[in-house]
Short mmCIF file of C-alpha atoms in Angstrom, two decimals:
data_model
loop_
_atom_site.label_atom_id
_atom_site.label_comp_id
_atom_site.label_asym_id
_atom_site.label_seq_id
_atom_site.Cartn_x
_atom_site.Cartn_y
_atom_site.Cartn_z
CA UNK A 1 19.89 17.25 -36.71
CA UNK A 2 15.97 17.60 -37.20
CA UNK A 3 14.78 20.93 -38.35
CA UNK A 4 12.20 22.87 -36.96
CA UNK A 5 10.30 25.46 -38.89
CA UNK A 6 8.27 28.45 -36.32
CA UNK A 7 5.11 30.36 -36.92
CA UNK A 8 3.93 33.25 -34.72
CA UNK A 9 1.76 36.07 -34.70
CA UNK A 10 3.01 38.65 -32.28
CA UNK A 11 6.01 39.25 -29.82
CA UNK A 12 7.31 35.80 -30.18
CA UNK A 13 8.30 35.33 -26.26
CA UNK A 14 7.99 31.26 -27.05
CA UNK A 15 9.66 31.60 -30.24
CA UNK A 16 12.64 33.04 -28.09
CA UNK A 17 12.64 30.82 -25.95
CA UNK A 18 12.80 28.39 -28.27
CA UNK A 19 16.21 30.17 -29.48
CA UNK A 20 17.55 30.18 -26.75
CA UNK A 21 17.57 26.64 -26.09
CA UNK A 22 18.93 25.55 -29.19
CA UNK A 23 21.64 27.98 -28.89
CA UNK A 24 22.64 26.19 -25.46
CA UNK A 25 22.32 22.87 -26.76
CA UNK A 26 18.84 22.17 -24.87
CA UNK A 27 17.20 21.46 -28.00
CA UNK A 28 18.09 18.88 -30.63
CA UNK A 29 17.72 20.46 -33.74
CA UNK A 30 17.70 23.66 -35.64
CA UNK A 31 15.23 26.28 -36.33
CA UNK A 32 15.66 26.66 -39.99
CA UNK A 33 12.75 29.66 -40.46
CA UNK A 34 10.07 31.50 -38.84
CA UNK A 35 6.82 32.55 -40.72
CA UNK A 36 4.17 34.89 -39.74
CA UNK A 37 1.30 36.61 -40.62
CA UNK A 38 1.70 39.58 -39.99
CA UNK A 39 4.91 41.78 -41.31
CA UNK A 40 5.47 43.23 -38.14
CA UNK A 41 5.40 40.76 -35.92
CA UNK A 42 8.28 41.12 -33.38
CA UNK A 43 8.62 37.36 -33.54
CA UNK A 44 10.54 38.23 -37.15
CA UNK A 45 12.89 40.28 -35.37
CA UNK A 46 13.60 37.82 -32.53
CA UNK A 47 14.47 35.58 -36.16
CA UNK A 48 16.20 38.00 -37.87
CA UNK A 49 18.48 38.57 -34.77
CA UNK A 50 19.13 35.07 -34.59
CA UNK A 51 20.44 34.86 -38.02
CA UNK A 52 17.47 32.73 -38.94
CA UNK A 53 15.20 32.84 -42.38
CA UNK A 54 12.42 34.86 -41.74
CA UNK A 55 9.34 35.56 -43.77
CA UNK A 56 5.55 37.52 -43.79
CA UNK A 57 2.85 36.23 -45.84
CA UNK A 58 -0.02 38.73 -45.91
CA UNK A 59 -3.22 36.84 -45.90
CA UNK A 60 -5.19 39.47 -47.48
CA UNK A 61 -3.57 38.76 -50.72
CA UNK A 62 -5.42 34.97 -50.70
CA UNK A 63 -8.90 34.15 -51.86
CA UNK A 64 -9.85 32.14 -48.69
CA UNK A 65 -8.11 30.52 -45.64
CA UNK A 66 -7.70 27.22 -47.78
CA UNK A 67 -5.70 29.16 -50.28
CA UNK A 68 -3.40 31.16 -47.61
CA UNK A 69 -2.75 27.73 -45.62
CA UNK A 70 -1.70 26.27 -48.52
CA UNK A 71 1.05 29.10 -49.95
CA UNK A 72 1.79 29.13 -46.34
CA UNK A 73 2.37 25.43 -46.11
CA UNK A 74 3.93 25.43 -49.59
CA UNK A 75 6.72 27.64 -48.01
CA UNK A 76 6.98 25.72 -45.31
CA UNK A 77 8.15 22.81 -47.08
CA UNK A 78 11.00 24.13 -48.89
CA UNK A 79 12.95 24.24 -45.33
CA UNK A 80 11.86 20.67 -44.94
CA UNK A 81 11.00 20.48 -41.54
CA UNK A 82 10.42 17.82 -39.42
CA UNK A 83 8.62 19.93 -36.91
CA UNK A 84 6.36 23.03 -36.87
CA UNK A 85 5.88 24.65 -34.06
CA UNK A 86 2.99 27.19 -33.52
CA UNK A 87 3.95 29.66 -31.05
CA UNK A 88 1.38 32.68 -30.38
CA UNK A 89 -0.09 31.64 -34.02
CA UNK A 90 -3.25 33.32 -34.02
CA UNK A 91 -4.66 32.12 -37.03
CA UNK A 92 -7.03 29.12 -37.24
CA UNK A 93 -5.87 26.27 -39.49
CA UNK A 94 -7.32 25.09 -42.17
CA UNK A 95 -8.31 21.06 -41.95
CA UNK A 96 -5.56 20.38 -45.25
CA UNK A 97 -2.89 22.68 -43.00
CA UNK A 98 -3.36 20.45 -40.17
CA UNK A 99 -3.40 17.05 -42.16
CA UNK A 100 -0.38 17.73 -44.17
CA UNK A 101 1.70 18.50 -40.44
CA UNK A 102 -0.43 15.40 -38.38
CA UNK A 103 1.69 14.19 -35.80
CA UNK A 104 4.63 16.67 -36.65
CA UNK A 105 2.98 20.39 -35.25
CA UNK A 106 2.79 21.36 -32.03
CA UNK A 107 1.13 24.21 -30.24
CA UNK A 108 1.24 25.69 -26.78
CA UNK A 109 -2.14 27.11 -25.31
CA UNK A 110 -2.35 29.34 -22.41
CA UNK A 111 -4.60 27.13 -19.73
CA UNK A 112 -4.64 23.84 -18.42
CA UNK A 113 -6.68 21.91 -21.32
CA UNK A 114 -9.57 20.99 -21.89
CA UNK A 115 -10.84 23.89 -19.81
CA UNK A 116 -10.87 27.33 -21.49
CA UNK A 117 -10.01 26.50 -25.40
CA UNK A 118 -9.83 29.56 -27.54
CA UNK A 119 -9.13 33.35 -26.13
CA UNK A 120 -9.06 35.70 -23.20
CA UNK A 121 -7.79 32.40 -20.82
CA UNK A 122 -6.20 34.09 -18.04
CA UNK A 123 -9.34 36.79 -17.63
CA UNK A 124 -11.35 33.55 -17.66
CA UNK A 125 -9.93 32.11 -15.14
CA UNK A 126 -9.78 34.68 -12.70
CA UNK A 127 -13.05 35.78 -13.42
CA UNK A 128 -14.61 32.65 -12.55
CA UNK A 129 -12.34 32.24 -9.23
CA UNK A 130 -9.80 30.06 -10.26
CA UNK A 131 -7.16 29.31 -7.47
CA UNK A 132 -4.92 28.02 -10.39
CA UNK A 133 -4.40 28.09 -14.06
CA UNK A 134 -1.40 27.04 -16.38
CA UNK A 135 -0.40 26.33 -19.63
CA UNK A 136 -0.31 23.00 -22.11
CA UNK A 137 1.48 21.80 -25.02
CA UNK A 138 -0.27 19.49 -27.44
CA UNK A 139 -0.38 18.25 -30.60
CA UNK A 140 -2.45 20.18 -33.29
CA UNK A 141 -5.57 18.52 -35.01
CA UNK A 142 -8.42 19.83 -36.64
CA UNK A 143 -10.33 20.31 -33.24
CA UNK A 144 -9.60 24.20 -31.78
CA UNK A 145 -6.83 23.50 -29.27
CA UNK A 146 -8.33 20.09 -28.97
CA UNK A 147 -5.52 17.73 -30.07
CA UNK A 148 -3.60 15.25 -27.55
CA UNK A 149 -2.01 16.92 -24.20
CA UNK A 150 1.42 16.08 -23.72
CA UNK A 151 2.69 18.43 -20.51
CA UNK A 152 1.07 20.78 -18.77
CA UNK A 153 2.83 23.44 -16.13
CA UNK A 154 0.00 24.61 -13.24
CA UNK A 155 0.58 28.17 -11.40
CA UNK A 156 -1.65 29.44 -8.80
CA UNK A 157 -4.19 32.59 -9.09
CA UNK A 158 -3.92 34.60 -5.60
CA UNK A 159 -6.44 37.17 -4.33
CA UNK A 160 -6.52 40.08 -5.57
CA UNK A 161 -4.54 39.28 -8.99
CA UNK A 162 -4.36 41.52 -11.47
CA UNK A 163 -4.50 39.87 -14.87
CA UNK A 164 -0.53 40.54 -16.18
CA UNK A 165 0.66 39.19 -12.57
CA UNK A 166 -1.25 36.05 -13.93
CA UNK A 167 0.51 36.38 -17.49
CA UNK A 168 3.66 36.12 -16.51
CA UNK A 169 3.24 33.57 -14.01
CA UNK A 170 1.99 31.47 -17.05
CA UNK A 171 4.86 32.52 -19.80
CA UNK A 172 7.29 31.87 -17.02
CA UNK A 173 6.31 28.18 -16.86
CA UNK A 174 5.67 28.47 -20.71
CA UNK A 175 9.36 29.33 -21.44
CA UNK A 176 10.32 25.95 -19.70
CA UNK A 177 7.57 23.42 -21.02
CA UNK A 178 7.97 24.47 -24.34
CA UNK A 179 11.76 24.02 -25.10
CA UNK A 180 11.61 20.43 -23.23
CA UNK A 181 8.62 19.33 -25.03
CA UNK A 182 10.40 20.10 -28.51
CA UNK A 183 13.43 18.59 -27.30
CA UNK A 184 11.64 15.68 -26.42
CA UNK A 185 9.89 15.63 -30.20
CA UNK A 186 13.60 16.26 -31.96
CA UNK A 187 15.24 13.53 -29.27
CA UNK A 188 13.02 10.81 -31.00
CA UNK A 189 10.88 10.29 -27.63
CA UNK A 190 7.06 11.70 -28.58
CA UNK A 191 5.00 10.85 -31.06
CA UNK A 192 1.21 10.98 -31.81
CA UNK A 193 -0.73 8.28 -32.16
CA UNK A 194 -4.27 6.68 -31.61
CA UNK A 195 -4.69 10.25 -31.38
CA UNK A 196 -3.04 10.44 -27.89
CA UNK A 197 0.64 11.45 -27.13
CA UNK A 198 2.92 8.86 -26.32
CA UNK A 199 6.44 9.60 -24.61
CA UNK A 200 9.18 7.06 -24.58
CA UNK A 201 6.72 4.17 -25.68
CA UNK A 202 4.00 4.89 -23.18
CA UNK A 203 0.72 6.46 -23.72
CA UNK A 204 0.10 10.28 -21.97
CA UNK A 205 -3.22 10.85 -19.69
CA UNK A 206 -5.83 12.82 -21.39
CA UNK A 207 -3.59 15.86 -19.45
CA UNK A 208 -0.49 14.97 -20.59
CA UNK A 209 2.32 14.65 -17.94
CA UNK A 210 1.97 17.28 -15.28
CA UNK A 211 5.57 19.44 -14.89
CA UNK A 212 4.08 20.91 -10.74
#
């Protein structure tokens, strides 16, 4: 069974998810740790709970970024994974981070890539008068939530929305996209490359497959 390792930032909704469906046999594999940086992440309780290895790394206590991703990624490794997953990671990776996991880490970003890369997605959206929005899962390179699509959920933005309406709309379909797209990673079916995502042999669209 492959073995996934986890890193988050915050409340770990994603990372939950992610339980969840290897507890109910929806995902092939095991999620052998969960690393954050921040000590009080919720995400580490969500772990803990789950009987899984979890563990803080502070990065105040590291020179630079370079030095952090590489203690980080140095404790990564001793779970051997054949996966990482970044779920609500809010750190950006260093170039070496991202090269030693090529092809093997995937993230999920909060809009329907390439529009809106970075933060504050869902205010974006509705502030520019969006009538929908969504979610994507790709592969991580070095370029900011830049790397190849490989499925991407849509929901729609109504009148009058407030902002958390939005949210949840969007972690709803986030909580199902997620779990499959793993699956399909620990199943043998994606892989990355050409830089492009490629599912059962056949190259994605730049937008990856769309789940509607």
């Amino acid at each position: 069974m492959k073995k996934i390792v986890v890193l988050v930032s915050g409340q770990g909704s994603n990372l939950q998810a992610l339980i969840d469906a290897c507890q109910q046999g929806r995902i092939a594999a095991e999620i052998v740790a969960v690393f954050s940086n921040k000590a009080q992440a919720y995400g580490l309780q969500r772990a803990e709970a789950a009987g899984i290895a979890a563990h803080a790394l502070d990065a105040k206590a590291f020179a630079d970024r370079v030095a952090f991703d590489a203690a980080l990624a140095d404790a990564i490794d001793r779970y051997q994974p054949d996966l990482v997953v970044l779920a609500g990671y809010m750190r950006i990776l260093s170039p070496q981070f991202v090269q030693r996991y090529a092809g093997r880490m995937l993230n999920i970003h909060p809009s329907l890539l390439p529009k809106y890369p970075g933060l504050h997605t869902h205010r974006q959206a509705i502030d520019n008068g969006d009538s929908e929005h969504g979610t994507s899962v790709h592969f991580v390179t070095e370029q900011l939530d830049g790397g190849p699509v490989i499925l991407q959920a849509k929901v729609p933005i109504f009148p009058g929305d407030e902002e958390d309406e939005v949210v949840e709309r969007v972690q709803t379909q986030e909580h199902t996209i997620y779990p499959l797209v793993v699956n399909w990673f620990a199943e043998g079916r994606l892989a990355m490359r050409d830089n492009a995502a490629w599912l059962d042999g056949e190259r994605l669209p730049e937008q990856g497959h769309a789940a509607d």
